[in-house]
Amino acid sequence: MPSRLPELGPAPLLIGHRGARAFAPENTLPAIERAAEFGCAMVEIDVHLSRDGVPVVHHDDTLRRCTDVAERFPERADAWLSDFTLAELQSLDAGSWYLRELALPAAQRQPFLRTLSDEEQALHLRPGHHAAFGGGRVRIPTLGEVLDAARSLGLGVNVEIKSIPRMYPGIAARVLQDIDRSGLRERVIVSSFDHEQLLALRALDASLALGVLVAERLAQPERYLALLDADAYHPGCNGESDSLGFHSVAGTLETRGLDAVRASGRGVYVWTCNDAGQMRTLAAAGVSGIITDYPNRFPFPRAATSRP
């Protein structure tokens, strides 16, 4: 079938997870900029809707982990993100939490930062970064702002639609509208764990590249992708979301499903791999892209080098 996937370079593409989230506050404009510095071809981001219906870039359904919502809105600290207007969301500090994490002993940090080594910090995190991330300077961006930044930086974007459990009415159409406004359509993949969103997008648009996100093993994924008229398979390979066998007793990568997807002319974008050896194994299996928190660990040629 003719490919609708972005043509961003040789496989496997280096894709920054929520930007380059090991080296900047996740899903923010600084994280997108840092991903470009590390030579990423694409960034993966997450999208919700604000109370007033604006697509905003944030991962969690709530705001406590990655903002100062407990200080700004203490009575609403555990409310859904979608209970806040865009103006309220963009009044929050979305950067200082990251600096507080770095100040903790490694074992007490959020899981993705526990393997950040002293050497990596010294090489890739300088005083200028700390100053930029702190003091309330970093905000939750809109999808439109991230797409504009990606266009100016020459990046592709994997937009993940977050809908469950909020079941945002009309989120597919709103995301599509922002993509069209950005002029970045040919550099975008839209993915979701809620596959109904993919059906909604395909009903709205015949040419947008769509990705099927899964956290468990999927039987005959090539047939399922064909059923949805989707373009890419996005299996997990990390912890409880490992659907490829990296953490099995045998410790071997299960490639049967990957091979069938590739043979059908579709792409395979694997999340979230932070180990250079596993990246080599995935590359040997022919994956199209590797989504990682640590783009500095990518053991293949990149478009650029890190600029601390």
PDB file of C-alpha atoms in Angstrom:
ATOM      1  CA  MET A   1       0.000   0.000   0.000  1.00  0.00           C
ATOM      2  CA  PRO A   2       1.264   3.578  -0.567  1.00  0.00           C
ATOM      3  CA  SER A   3       2.893   4.856   2.606  1.00  0.00           C
ATOM      4  CA  ARG A   4       1.427   7.836   4.439  1.00  0.00           C
ATOM      5  CA  LEU A   5       4.257   7.776   6.985  1.00  0.00           C
ATOM      6  CA  PRO A   6       6.608  10.760   7.257  1.00  0.00           C
ATOM      7  CA  GLU A   7       9.886  10.444   5.378  1.00  0.00           C
ATOM      8  CA  LEU A   8      12.346  11.802   7.920  1.00  0.00           C
ATOM      9  CA  GLY A   9      15.493   9.802   7.283  1.00  0.00           C
ATOM     10  CA  PRO A  10      16.904   6.279   7.434  1.00  0.00           C
ATOM     11  CA  ALA A  11      15.503   3.754   9.880  1.00  0.00           C
ATOM     12  CA  PRO A  12      15.496   3.540  12.755  1.00  0.00           C
ATOM     13  CA  LEU A  13      14.406   7.110  13.404  1.00  0.00           C
ATOM     14  CA  LEU A  14      15.455   8.622  16.712  1.00  0.00           C
ATOM     15  CA  ILE A  15      12.270   9.847  18.446  1.00  0.00           C
ATOM     16  CA  GLY A  16      12.396  11.874  21.643  1.00  0.00           C
ATOM     17  CA  HIS A  17       9.825  10.673  24.182  1.00  0.00           C
ATOM     18  CA  ARG A  18       7.812  13.697  25.370  1.00  0.00           C
ATOM     19  CA  GLY A  19      10.654  15.681  23.841  1.00  0.00           C
ATOM     20  CA  ALA A  20      14.025  14.792  25.354  1.00  0.00           C
ATOM     21  CA  ARG A  21      12.461  14.275  28.758  1.00  0.00           C
ATOM     22  CA  ALA A  22      15.540  12.968  30.532  1.00  0.00           C
ATOM     23  CA  PHE A  23      17.171  16.345  29.885  1.00  0.00           C
ATOM     24  CA  ALA A  24      14.291  18.844  30.146  1.00  0.00           C
ATOM     25  CA  PRO A  25      10.789  19.036  31.654  1.00  0.00           C
ATOM     26  CA  GLU A  26       8.685  16.624  29.632  1.00  0.00           C
ATOM     27  CA  ASN A  27       6.150  17.737  27.020  1.00  0.00           C
ATOM     28  CA  THR A  28       7.324  21.365  27.127  1.00  0.00           C
ATOM     29  CA  LEU A  29       8.897  23.600  24.507  1.00  0.00           C
ATOM     30  CA  PRO A  30      12.362  23.266  26.131  1.00  0.00           C
ATOM     31  CA  ALA A  31      12.055  19.467  25.837  1.00  0.00           C
ATOM     32  CA  ILE A  32      11.237  19.822  22.134  1.00  0.00           C
ATOM     33  CA  GLU A  33      14.241  22.103  21.630  1.00  0.00           C
ATOM     34  CA  ARG A  34      16.524  19.707  23.482  1.00  0.00           C
ATOM     35  CA  ALA A  35      15.338  16.821  21.310  1.00  0.00           C
ATOM     36  CA  ALA A  36      16.478  18.765  18.255  1.00  0.00           C
ATOM     37  CA  GLU A  37      19.850  19.367  19.904  1.00  0.00           C
ATOM     38  CA  PHE A  38      20.297  15.630  20.334  1.00  0.00           C
ATOM     39  CA  GLY A  39      19.591  14.997  16.668  1.00  0.00           C
ATOM     40  CA  CYS A  40      16.102  13.524  16.982  1.00  0.00           C
ATOM     41  CA  ALA A  41      14.175  13.219  13.733  1.00  0.00           C
ATOM     42  CA  MET A  42      10.849  13.303  15.583  1.00  0.00           C
ATOM     43  CA  VAL A  43       9.328  13.936  18.993  1.00  0.00           C
ATOM     44  CA  GLU A  44       6.486  12.065  20.666  1.00  0.00           C
ATOM     45  CA  ILE A  45       4.011  14.191  22.649  1.00  0.00           C
ATOM     46  CA  ASP A  46       0.695  13.691  24.466  1.00  0.00           C
ATOM     47  CA  VAL A  47      -2.486  15.707  23.983  1.00  0.00           C
ATOM     48  CA  HIS A  48      -5.529  16.382  26.179  1.00  0.00           C
ATOM     49  CA  LEU A  49      -8.264  19.008  25.903  1.00  0.00           C
ATOM     50  CA  SER A  50      -8.534  21.935  28.302  1.00  0.00           C
ATOM     51  CA  ARG A  51     -11.918  22.811  29.801  1.00  0.00           C
ATOM     52  CA  ASP A  52     -12.399  25.341  27.010  1.00  0.00           C
ATOM     53  CA  GLY A  53     -11.608  22.779  24.326  1.00  0.00           C
ATOM     54  CA  VAL A  54      -8.004  23.633  23.415  1.00  0.00           C
ATOM     55  CA  PRO A  55      -5.581  20.750  22.673  1.00  0.00           C
ATOM     56  CA  VAL A  56      -2.764  21.009  25.227  1.00  0.00           C
ATOM     57  CA  VAL A  57       0.427  18.987  25.551  1.00  0.00           C
ATOM     58  CA  HIS A  58       0.709  17.069  28.827  1.00  0.00           C
ATOM     59  CA  HIS A  59       0.921  13.385  29.667  1.00  0.00           C
ATOM     60  CA  ASP A  60      -0.990  12.765  32.876  1.00  0.00           C
ATOM     61  CA  ASP A  61      -4.744  13.075  33.369  1.00  0.00           C
ATOM     62  CA  THR A  62      -3.956  15.265  36.385  1.00  0.00           C
ATOM     63  CA  LEU A  63      -1.376  17.983  37.042  1.00  0.00           C
ATOM     64  CA  ARG A  64       0.319  17.258  40.363  1.00  0.00           C
ATOM     65  CA  ARG A  65       3.365  15.329  39.075  1.00  0.00           C
ATOM     66  CA  CYS A  66       4.645  17.877  36.562  1.00  0.00           C
ATOM     67  CA  THR A  67       3.372  21.289  37.710  1.00  0.00           C
ATOM     68  CA  ASP A  68       2.941  23.439  40.807  1.00  0.00           C
ATOM     69  CA  VAL A  69      -0.841  22.975  40.806  1.00  0.00           C
ATOM     70  CA  ALA A  70      -0.777  22.105  44.534  1.00  0.00           C
ATOM     71  CA  GLU A  71       0.564  25.584  45.292  1.00  0.00           C
ATOM     72  CA  ARG A  72      -1.425  27.539  42.706  1.00  0.00           C
ATOM     73  CA  PHE A  73      -4.772  25.758  43.062  1.00  0.00           C
ATOM     74  CA  PRO A  74      -4.538  23.745  46.317  1.00  0.00           C
ATOM     75  CA  GLU A  75      -8.258  22.999  46.463  1.00  0.00           C
ATOM     76  CA  ARG A  76      -8.091  21.533  42.922  1.00  0.00           C
ATOM     77  CA  ALA A  77      -4.693  19.860  43.067  1.00  0.00           C
ATOM     78  CA  ASP A  78      -6.061  16.428  42.156  1.00  0.00           C
ATOM     79  CA  ALA A  79      -8.689  17.574  39.673  1.00  0.00           C
ATOM     80  CA  TRP A  80      -8.582  16.412  36.067  1.00  0.00           C
ATOM     81  CA  LEU A  81      -6.481  18.473  33.676  1.00  0.00           C
ATOM     82  CA  SER A  82      -9.660  18.954  31.647  1.00  0.00           C
ATOM     83  CA  ASP A  83     -11.267  20.801  34.570  1.00  0.00           C
ATOM     84  CA  PHE A  84      -8.864  23.714  33.976  1.00  0.00           C
ATOM     85  CA  THR A  85      -9.118  26.387  31.300  1.00  0.00           C
ATOM     86  CA  LEU A  86      -6.197  27.064  28.999  1.00  0.00           C
ATOM     87  CA  ALA A  87      -5.423  30.286  30.882  1.00  0.00           C
ATOM     88  CA  GLU A  88      -5.317  28.386  34.180  1.00  0.00           C
ATOM     89  CA  LEU A  89      -3.124  25.656  32.722  1.00  0.00           C
ATOM     90  CA  GLN A  90      -0.677  28.144  31.266  1.00  0.00           C
ATOM     91  CA  SER A  91      -0.424  29.952  34.602  1.00  0.00           C
ATOM     92  CA  LEU A  92       1.231  26.865  36.103  1.00  0.00           C
ATOM     93  CA  ASP A  93       4.976  26.290  36.473  1.00  0.00           C
ATOM     94  CA  ALA A  94       5.702  23.169  34.396  1.00  0.00           C
ATOM     95  CA  GLY A  95       9.497  23.200  34.797  1.00  0.00           C
ATOM     96  CA  SER A  96      10.663  23.491  38.398  1.00  0.00           C
ATOM     97  CA  TRP A  97       9.502  19.970  39.306  1.00  0.00           C
ATOM     98  CA  TYR A  98      12.208  18.601  37.006  1.00  0.00           C
ATOM     99  CA  LEU A  99      14.963  20.426  38.893  1.00  0.00           C
ATOM    100  CA  ARG A 100      13.604  19.112  42.191  1.00  0.00           C
ATOM    101  CA  GLU A 101      13.810  15.580  40.792  1.00  0.00           C
ATOM    102  CA  LEU A 102      17.448  16.057  39.805  1.00  0.00           C
ATOM    103  CA  ALA A 103      18.260  17.224  43.340  1.00  0.00           C
ATOM    104  CA  LEU A 104      17.074  13.898  44.774  1.00  0.00           C
ATOM    105  CA  PRO A 105      19.239  10.774  45.136  1.00  0.00           C
ATOM    106  CA  ALA A 106      18.803   8.686  41.991  1.00  0.00           C
ATOM    107  CA  ALA A 107      16.834   5.943  43.767  1.00  0.00           C
ATOM    108  CA  GLN A 108      14.199   8.480  44.919  1.00  0.00           C
ATOM    109  CA  ARG A 109      13.545  10.075  41.531  1.00  0.00           C
ATOM    110  CA  GLN A 110      10.731   9.311  39.136  1.00  0.00           C
ATOM    111  CA  PRO A 111      11.519   5.964  37.458  1.00  0.00           C
ATOM    112  CA  PHE A 112      12.674   7.351  34.095  1.00  0.00           C
ATOM    113  CA  LEU A 113      15.295   9.542  35.796  1.00  0.00           C
ATOM    114  CA  ARG A 114      16.777   6.843  38.029  1.00  0.00           C
ATOM    115  CA  THR A 115      19.271   5.753  35.367  1.00  0.00           C
ATOM    116  CA  LEU A 116      20.424   9.302  34.569  1.00  0.00           C
ATOM    117  CA  SER A 117      24.117   9.083  35.396  1.00  0.00           C
ATOM    118  CA  ASP A 118      26.354  11.741  36.914  1.00  0.00           C
ATOM    119  CA  GLU A 119      28.337  11.709  33.668  1.00  0.00           C
ATOM    120  CA  GLU A 120      25.216  12.337  31.574  1.00  0.00           C
ATOM    121  CA  GLN A 121      24.189  15.176  33.835  1.00  0.00           C
ATOM    122  CA  ALA A 122      27.613  16.785  33.652  1.00  0.00           C
ATOM    123  CA  LEU A 123      27.744  16.498  29.863  1.00  0.00           C
ATOM    124  CA  HIS A 124      24.186  17.459  28.956  1.00  0.00           C
ATOM    125  CA  LEU A 125      22.835  19.620  31.794  1.00  0.00           C
ATOM    126  CA  ARG A 126      24.553  22.924  32.451  1.00  0.00           C
ATOM    127  CA  PRO A 127      23.727  25.903  34.726  1.00  0.00           C
ATOM    128  CA  GLY A 128      22.028  27.615  31.799  1.00  0.00           C
ATOM    129  CA  HIS A 129      19.581  24.734  31.506  1.00  0.00           C
ATOM    130  CA  HIS A 130      18.802  24.852  35.221  1.00  0.00           C
ATOM    131  CA  ALA A 131      18.122  28.589  35.007  1.00  0.00           C
ATOM    132  CA  ALA A 132      15.862  28.105  31.971  1.00  0.00           C
ATOM    133  CA  PHE A 133      13.820  25.319  33.577  1.00  0.00           C
ATOM    134  CA  GLY A 134      13.268  26.984  36.972  1.00  0.00           C
ATOM    135  CA  GLY A 135      11.604  30.086  38.291  1.00  0.00           C
ATOM    136  CA  GLY A 136       8.246  29.576  36.634  1.00  0.00           C
ATOM    137  CA  ARG A 137       9.581  30.119  33.115  1.00  0.00           C
ATOM    138  CA  VAL A 138       8.231  26.872  31.617  1.00  0.00           C
ATOM    139  CA  ARG A 139       4.554  26.476  30.776  1.00  0.00           C
ATOM    140  CA  ILE A 140       2.203  23.758  29.513  1.00  0.00           C
ATOM    141  CA  PRO A 141       2.129  24.400  25.750  1.00  0.00           C
ATOM    142  CA  THR A 142      -0.756  24.075  23.347  1.00  0.00           C
ATOM    143  CA  LEU A 143      -0.533  21.550  20.539  1.00  0.00           C
ATOM    144  CA  GLY A 144      -0.337  24.445  18.096  1.00  0.00           C
ATOM    145  CA  GLU A 145       2.687  25.880  19.914  1.00  0.00           C
ATOM    146  CA  VAL A 146       4.504  22.539  19.849  1.00  0.00           C
ATOM    147  CA  LEU A 147       3.748  21.995  16.160  1.00  0.00           C
ATOM    148  CA  ASP A 148       5.046  25.489  15.361  1.00  0.00           C
ATOM    149  CA  ALA A 149       8.237  24.785  17.306  1.00  0.00           C
ATOM    150  CA  ALA A 150       8.704  21.430  15.578  1.00  0.00           C
ATOM    151  CA  ARG A 151       8.288  23.034  12.177  1.00  0.00           C
ATOM    152  CA  SER A 152      10.921  25.670  12.943  1.00  0.00           C
ATOM    153  CA  LEU A 153      13.301  22.992  14.256  1.00  0.00           C
ATOM    154  CA  GLY A 154      12.769  20.606  11.329  1.00  0.00           C
ATOM    155  CA  LEU A 155      11.249  17.870  13.491  1.00  0.00           C
ATOM    156  CA  GLY A 156       8.494  15.381  12.835  1.00  0.00           C
ATOM    157  CA  VAL A 157       5.844  14.894  15.520  1.00  0.00           C
ATOM    158  CA  ASN A 158       4.096  11.807  16.868  1.00  0.00           C
ATOM    159  CA  VAL A 159       0.917  13.182  18.466  1.00  0.00           C
ATOM    160  CA  GLU A 160      -0.564  10.743  20.966  1.00  0.00           C
ATOM    161  CA  ILE A 161      -4.227  11.434  21.719  1.00  0.00           C
ATOM    162  CA  LYS A 162      -5.072  10.859  25.382  1.00  0.00           C
ATOM    163  CA  SER A 163      -8.790  10.230  25.779  1.00  0.00           C
ATOM    164  CA  ILE A 164      -9.471   7.461  28.308  1.00  0.00           C
ATOM    165  CA  PRO A 165     -10.861   8.004  30.950  1.00  0.00           C
ATOM    166  CA  ARG A 166     -12.069  11.513  30.041  1.00  0.00           C
ATOM    167  CA  MET A 167     -13.449  10.537  26.618  1.00  0.00           C
ATOM    168  CA  TYR A 168     -13.040  14.041  25.227  1.00  0.00           C
ATOM    169  CA  PRO A 169     -15.814  14.782  22.724  1.00  0.00           C
ATOM    170  CA  GLY A 170     -14.374  15.949  19.415  1.00  0.00           C
ATOM    171  CA  ILE A 171     -10.701  15.657  20.317  1.00  0.00           C
ATOM    172  CA  ALA A 172      -9.840  13.936  17.015  1.00  0.00           C
ATOM    173  CA  ALA A 173     -11.280  16.799  14.965  1.00  0.00           C
ATOM    174  CA  ARG A 174      -9.557  19.426  17.113  1.00  0.00           C
ATOM    175  CA  VAL A 175      -6.177  17.706  16.802  1.00  0.00           C
ATOM    176  CA  LEU A 176      -6.619  17.418  13.041  1.00  0.00           C
ATOM    177  CA  GLN A 177      -7.497  21.119  12.840  1.00  0.00           C
ATOM    178  CA  ASP A 178      -4.278  22.098  14.635  1.00  0.00           C
ATOM    179  CA  ILE A 179      -2.203  19.813  12.401  1.00  0.00           C
ATOM    180  CA  ASP A 180      -3.691  21.383   9.290  1.00  0.00           C
ATOM    181  CA  ARG A 181      -3.073  24.898  10.618  1.00  0.00           C
ATOM    182  CA  SER A 182       0.562  24.043  11.318  1.00  0.00           C
ATOM    183  CA  GLY A 183       1.400  23.020   7.760  1.00  0.00           C
ATOM    184  CA  LEU A 184       3.180  19.989   9.257  1.00  0.00           C
ATOM    185  CA  ARG A 185       0.835  17.258   8.055  1.00  0.00           C
ATOM    186  CA  GLU A 186       3.503  15.358   6.076  1.00  0.00           C
ATOM    187  CA  ARG A 187       5.707  15.171   9.189  1.00  0.00           C
ATOM    188  CA  VAL A 188       3.048  13.955  11.636  1.00  0.00           C
ATOM    189  CA  ILE A 189       1.829  10.590  12.923  1.00  0.00           C
ATOM    190  CA  VAL A 190      -1.200  10.523  15.225  1.00  0.00           C
ATOM    191  CA  SER A 191      -1.354   7.563  17.611  1.00  0.00           C
ATOM    192  CA  SER A 192      -3.559   6.471  20.497  1.00  0.00           C
ATOM    193  CA  PHE A 193      -4.303   3.599  22.842  1.00  0.00           C
ATOM    194  CA  ASP A 194      -7.952   4.480  22.226  1.00  0.00           C
ATOM    195  CA  HIS A 195      -8.337   3.007  18.768  1.00  0.00           C
ATOM    196  CA  GLU A 196     -11.777   4.551  18.389  1.00  0.00           C
ATOM    197  CA  GLN A 197      -9.905   7.856  18.039  1.00  0.00           C
ATOM    198  CA  LEU A 198      -8.018   6.402  15.082  1.00  0.00           C
ATOM    199  CA  LEU A 199     -11.293   5.402  13.436  1.00  0.00           C
ATOM    200  CA  ALA A 200     -12.623   8.913  14.027  1.00  0.00           C
ATOM    201  CA  LEU A 201      -9.531  10.443  12.458  1.00  0.00           C
ATOM    202  CA  ARG A 202      -9.675   8.161   9.438  1.00  0.00           C
ATOM    203  CA  ALA A 203     -13.326   9.055   8.906  1.00  0.00           C
ATOM    204  CA  LEU A 204     -12.290  12.717   8.880  1.00  0.00           C
ATOM    205  CA  ASP A 205      -9.154  12.355   6.783  1.00  0.00           C
ATOM    206  CA  ALA A 206      -7.881   9.771   4.303  1.00  0.00           C
ATOM    207  CA  SER A 207      -4.252  10.884   4.153  1.00  0.00           C
ATOM    208  CA  LEU A 208      -3.098  11.366   7.760  1.00  0.00           C
ATOM    209  CA  ALA A 209      -0.641   8.763   9.102  1.00  0.00           C
ATOM    210  CA  LEU A 210      -2.079   6.827  12.054  1.00  0.00           C
ATOM    211  CA  GLY A 211      -0.358   4.626  14.643  1.00  0.00           C
ATOM    212  CA  VAL A 212      -1.849   1.852  16.804  1.00  0.00           C
ATOM    213  CA  LEU A 213      -0.460   2.021  20.344  1.00  0.00           C
ATOM    214  CA  VAL A 214      -0.436  -1.192  22.383  1.00  0.00           C
ATOM    215  CA  ALA A 215       0.976  -2.195  25.761  1.00  0.00           C
ATOM    216  CA  GLU A 216       0.232  -5.924  25.403  1.00  0.00           C
ATOM    217  CA  ARG A 217       0.970  -8.507  22.755  1.00  0.00           C
ATOM    218  CA  LEU A 218      -1.359  -8.192  19.763  1.00  0.00           C
ATOM    219  CA  ALA A 219      -2.206 -11.235  17.655  1.00  0.00           C
ATOM    220  CA  GLN A 220      -1.806 -10.702  13.897  1.00  0.00           C
ATOM    221  CA  PRO A 221      -1.110  -6.968  14.224  1.00  0.00           C
ATOM    222  CA  GLU A 222      -0.867  -6.539  10.465  1.00  0.00           C
ATOM    223  CA  ARG A 223      -4.514  -7.619  10.085  1.00  0.00           C
ATOM    224  CA  TYR A 224      -5.624  -5.340  12.880  1.00  0.00           C
ATOM    225  CA  LEU A 225      -3.830  -2.354  11.351  1.00  0.00           C
ATOM    226  CA  ALA A 226      -5.455  -3.108   8.012  1.00  0.00           C
ATOM    227  CA  LEU A 227      -8.879  -3.220   9.709  1.00  0.00           C
ATOM    228  CA  LEU A 228      -8.302   0.299  11.084  1.00  0.00           C
ATOM    229  CA  ASP A 229      -6.595   1.537   7.899  1.00  0.00           C
ATOM    230  CA  ALA A 230      -3.661   2.471  10.132  1.00  0.00           C
ATOM    231  CA  ASP A 231      -0.078   2.969   9.011  1.00  0.00           C
ATOM    232  CA  ALA A 232       2.068   1.955  11.963  1.00  0.00           C
ATOM    233  CA  TYR A 233       2.297  -0.420  14.916  1.00  0.00           C
ATOM    234  CA  HIS A 234       3.506   1.115  18.213  1.00  0.00           C
ATOM    235  CA  PRO A 235       4.306  -1.736  20.649  1.00  0.00           C
ATOM    236  CA  GLY A 236       5.717  -1.199  24.121  1.00  0.00           C
ATOM    237  CA  CYS A 237       9.049  -2.703  25.142  1.00  0.00           C
ATOM    238  CA  ASN A 238       9.453  -1.430  28.693  1.00  0.00           C
ATOM    239  CA  GLY A 239       8.546  -2.993  32.055  1.00  0.00           C
ATOM    240  CA  GLU A 240       4.923  -4.068  32.374  1.00  0.00           C
ATOM    241  CA  SER A 241       4.261  -2.642  28.889  1.00  0.00           C
ATOM    242  CA  ASP A 242       6.824  -4.937  27.252  1.00  0.00           C
ATOM    243  CA  SER A 243       4.939  -6.720  24.462  1.00  0.00           C
ATOM    244  CA  LEU A 244       8.057  -7.840  22.582  1.00  0.00           C
ATOM    245  CA  GLY A 245       9.682 -10.246  25.023  1.00  0.00           C
ATOM    246  CA  PHE A 246      12.705  -8.224  26.152  1.00  0.00           C
ATOM    247  CA  HIS A 247      11.908  -9.087  29.777  1.00  0.00           C
ATOM    248  CA  SER A 248      10.801 -12.676  29.223  1.00  0.00           C
ATOM    249  CA  VAL A 249      12.611 -15.605  30.801  1.00  0.00           C
ATOM    250  CA  ALA A 250      14.298 -16.251  27.458  1.00  0.00           C
ATOM    251  CA  GLY A 251      15.150 -12.567  27.077  1.00  0.00           C
ATOM    252  CA  THR A 252      14.653 -12.666  23.330  1.00  0.00           C
ATOM    253  CA  LEU A 253      12.839 -10.257  21.045  1.00  0.00           C
ATOM    254  CA  GLU A 254       9.633 -11.648  19.515  1.00  0.00           C
ATOM    255  CA  THR A 255       9.761 -10.485  15.898  1.00  0.00           C
ATOM    256  CA  ARG A 256       6.910 -12.434  14.273  1.00  0.00           C
ATOM    257  CA  GLY A 257       4.397  -9.619  14.618  1.00  0.00           C
ATOM    258  CA  LEU A 258       6.971  -6.981  13.674  1.00  0.00           C
ATOM    259  CA  ASP A 259       7.939  -8.930  10.577  1.00  0.00           C
ATOM    260  CA  ALA A 260       4.324  -9.261   9.464  1.00  0.00           C
ATOM    261  CA  VAL A 261       3.676  -5.542   9.922  1.00  0.00           C
ATOM    262  CA  ARG A 262       6.795  -4.630   7.973  1.00  0.00           C
ATOM    263  CA  ALA A 263       5.899  -7.093   5.198  1.00  0.00           C
ATOM    264  CA  SER A 264       2.528  -5.333   4.861  1.00  0.00           C
ATOM    265  CA  GLY A 265       4.310  -2.066   4.086  1.00  0.00           C
ATOM    266  CA  ARG A 266       3.583  -0.473   7.444  1.00  0.00           C
ATOM    267  CA  GLY A 267       5.893   1.007  10.076  1.00  0.00           C
ATOM    268  CA  VAL A 268       6.909  -0.118  13.557  1.00  0.00           C
ATOM    269  CA  TYR A 269       7.665   2.534  16.192  1.00  0.00           C
ATOM    270  CA  VAL A 270       8.687   1.058  19.534  1.00  0.00           C
ATOM    271  CA  TRP A 271       8.342   2.749  22.930  1.00  0.00           C
ATOM    272  CA  THR A 272      10.074   3.457  25.338  1.00  0.00           C
ATOM    273  CA  CYS A 273      13.602   2.088  24.924  1.00  0.00           C
ATOM    274  CA  ASN A 274      16.436   3.614  26.973  1.00  0.00           C
ATOM    275  CA  ASP A 275      19.052   0.880  26.594  1.00  0.00           C
ATOM    276  CA  ALA A 276      21.600   1.080  23.777  1.00  0.00           C
ATOM    277  CA  GLY A 277      21.863  -2.712  23.467  1.00  0.00           C
ATOM    278  CA  GLN A 278      18.113  -3.087  23.106  1.00  0.00           C
ATOM    279  CA  MET A 279      18.129  -0.303  20.524  1.00  0.00           C
ATOM    280  CA  ARG A 280      20.622  -2.306  18.458  1.00  0.00           C
ATOM    281  CA  THR A 281      18.406  -5.388  18.743  1.00  0.00           C
ATOM    282  CA  LEU A 282      15.380  -3.393  17.608  1.00  0.00           C
ATOM    283  CA  ALA A 283      17.306  -1.910  14.704  1.00  0.00           C
ATOM    284  CA  ALA A 284      18.385  -5.396  13.606  1.00  0.00           C
ATOM    285  CA  ALA A 285      14.697  -6.392  13.656  1.00  0.00           C
ATOM    286  CA  GLY A 286      13.978  -3.590  11.198  1.00  0.00           C
ATOM    287  CA  VAL A 287      11.903  -1.196  13.293  1.00  0.00           C
ATOM    288  CA  SER A 288      11.077   2.169  11.738  1.00  0.00           C
ATOM    289  CA  GLY A 289      11.664   4.261  14.848  1.00  0.00           C
ATOM    290  CA  ILE A 290      12.755   4.059  18.484  1.00  0.00           C
ATOM    291  CA  ILE A 291      11.058   6.283  21.052  1.00  0.00           C
ATOM    292  CA  THR A 292      13.403   7.062  23.948  1.00  0.00           C
ATOM    293  CA  ASP A 293      13.793   9.272  27.001  1.00  0.00           C
ATOM    294  CA  TYR A 294      17.570   9.262  26.395  1.00  0.00           C
ATOM    295  CA  PRO A 295      18.399  10.260  22.809  1.00  0.00           C
ATOM    296  CA  ASN A 296      22.072  10.561  23.815  1.00  0.00           C
ATOM    297  CA  ARG A 297      22.174   6.747  24.142  1.00  0.00           C
ATOM    298  CA  PHE A 298      21.038   6.131  20.560  1.00  0.00           C
ATOM    299  CA  PRO A 299      23.953   4.120  19.070  1.00  0.00           C
ATOM    300  CA  PHE A 300      23.473   5.158  15.430  1.00  0.00           C
ATOM    301  CA  PRO A 301      24.275   8.252  13.333  1.00  0.00           C
ATOM    302  CA  ARG A 302      22.048  11.239  14.030  1.00  0.00           C
ATOM    303  CA  ALA A 303      21.255  14.498  12.312  1.00  0.00           C
ATOM    304  CA  ALA A 304      23.125  16.540  14.924  1.00  0.00           C
ATOM    305  CA  THR A 305      25.108  16.236  18.119  1.00  0.00           C
ATOM    306  CA  SER A 306      24.149  17.381  21.587  1.00  0.00           C
ATOM    307  CA  ARG A 307      24.875  21.049  22.271  1.00  0.00           C
ATOM    308  CA  PRO A 308      25.137  21.406  26.076  1.00  0.00           C
TER     309      PRO A 308
END
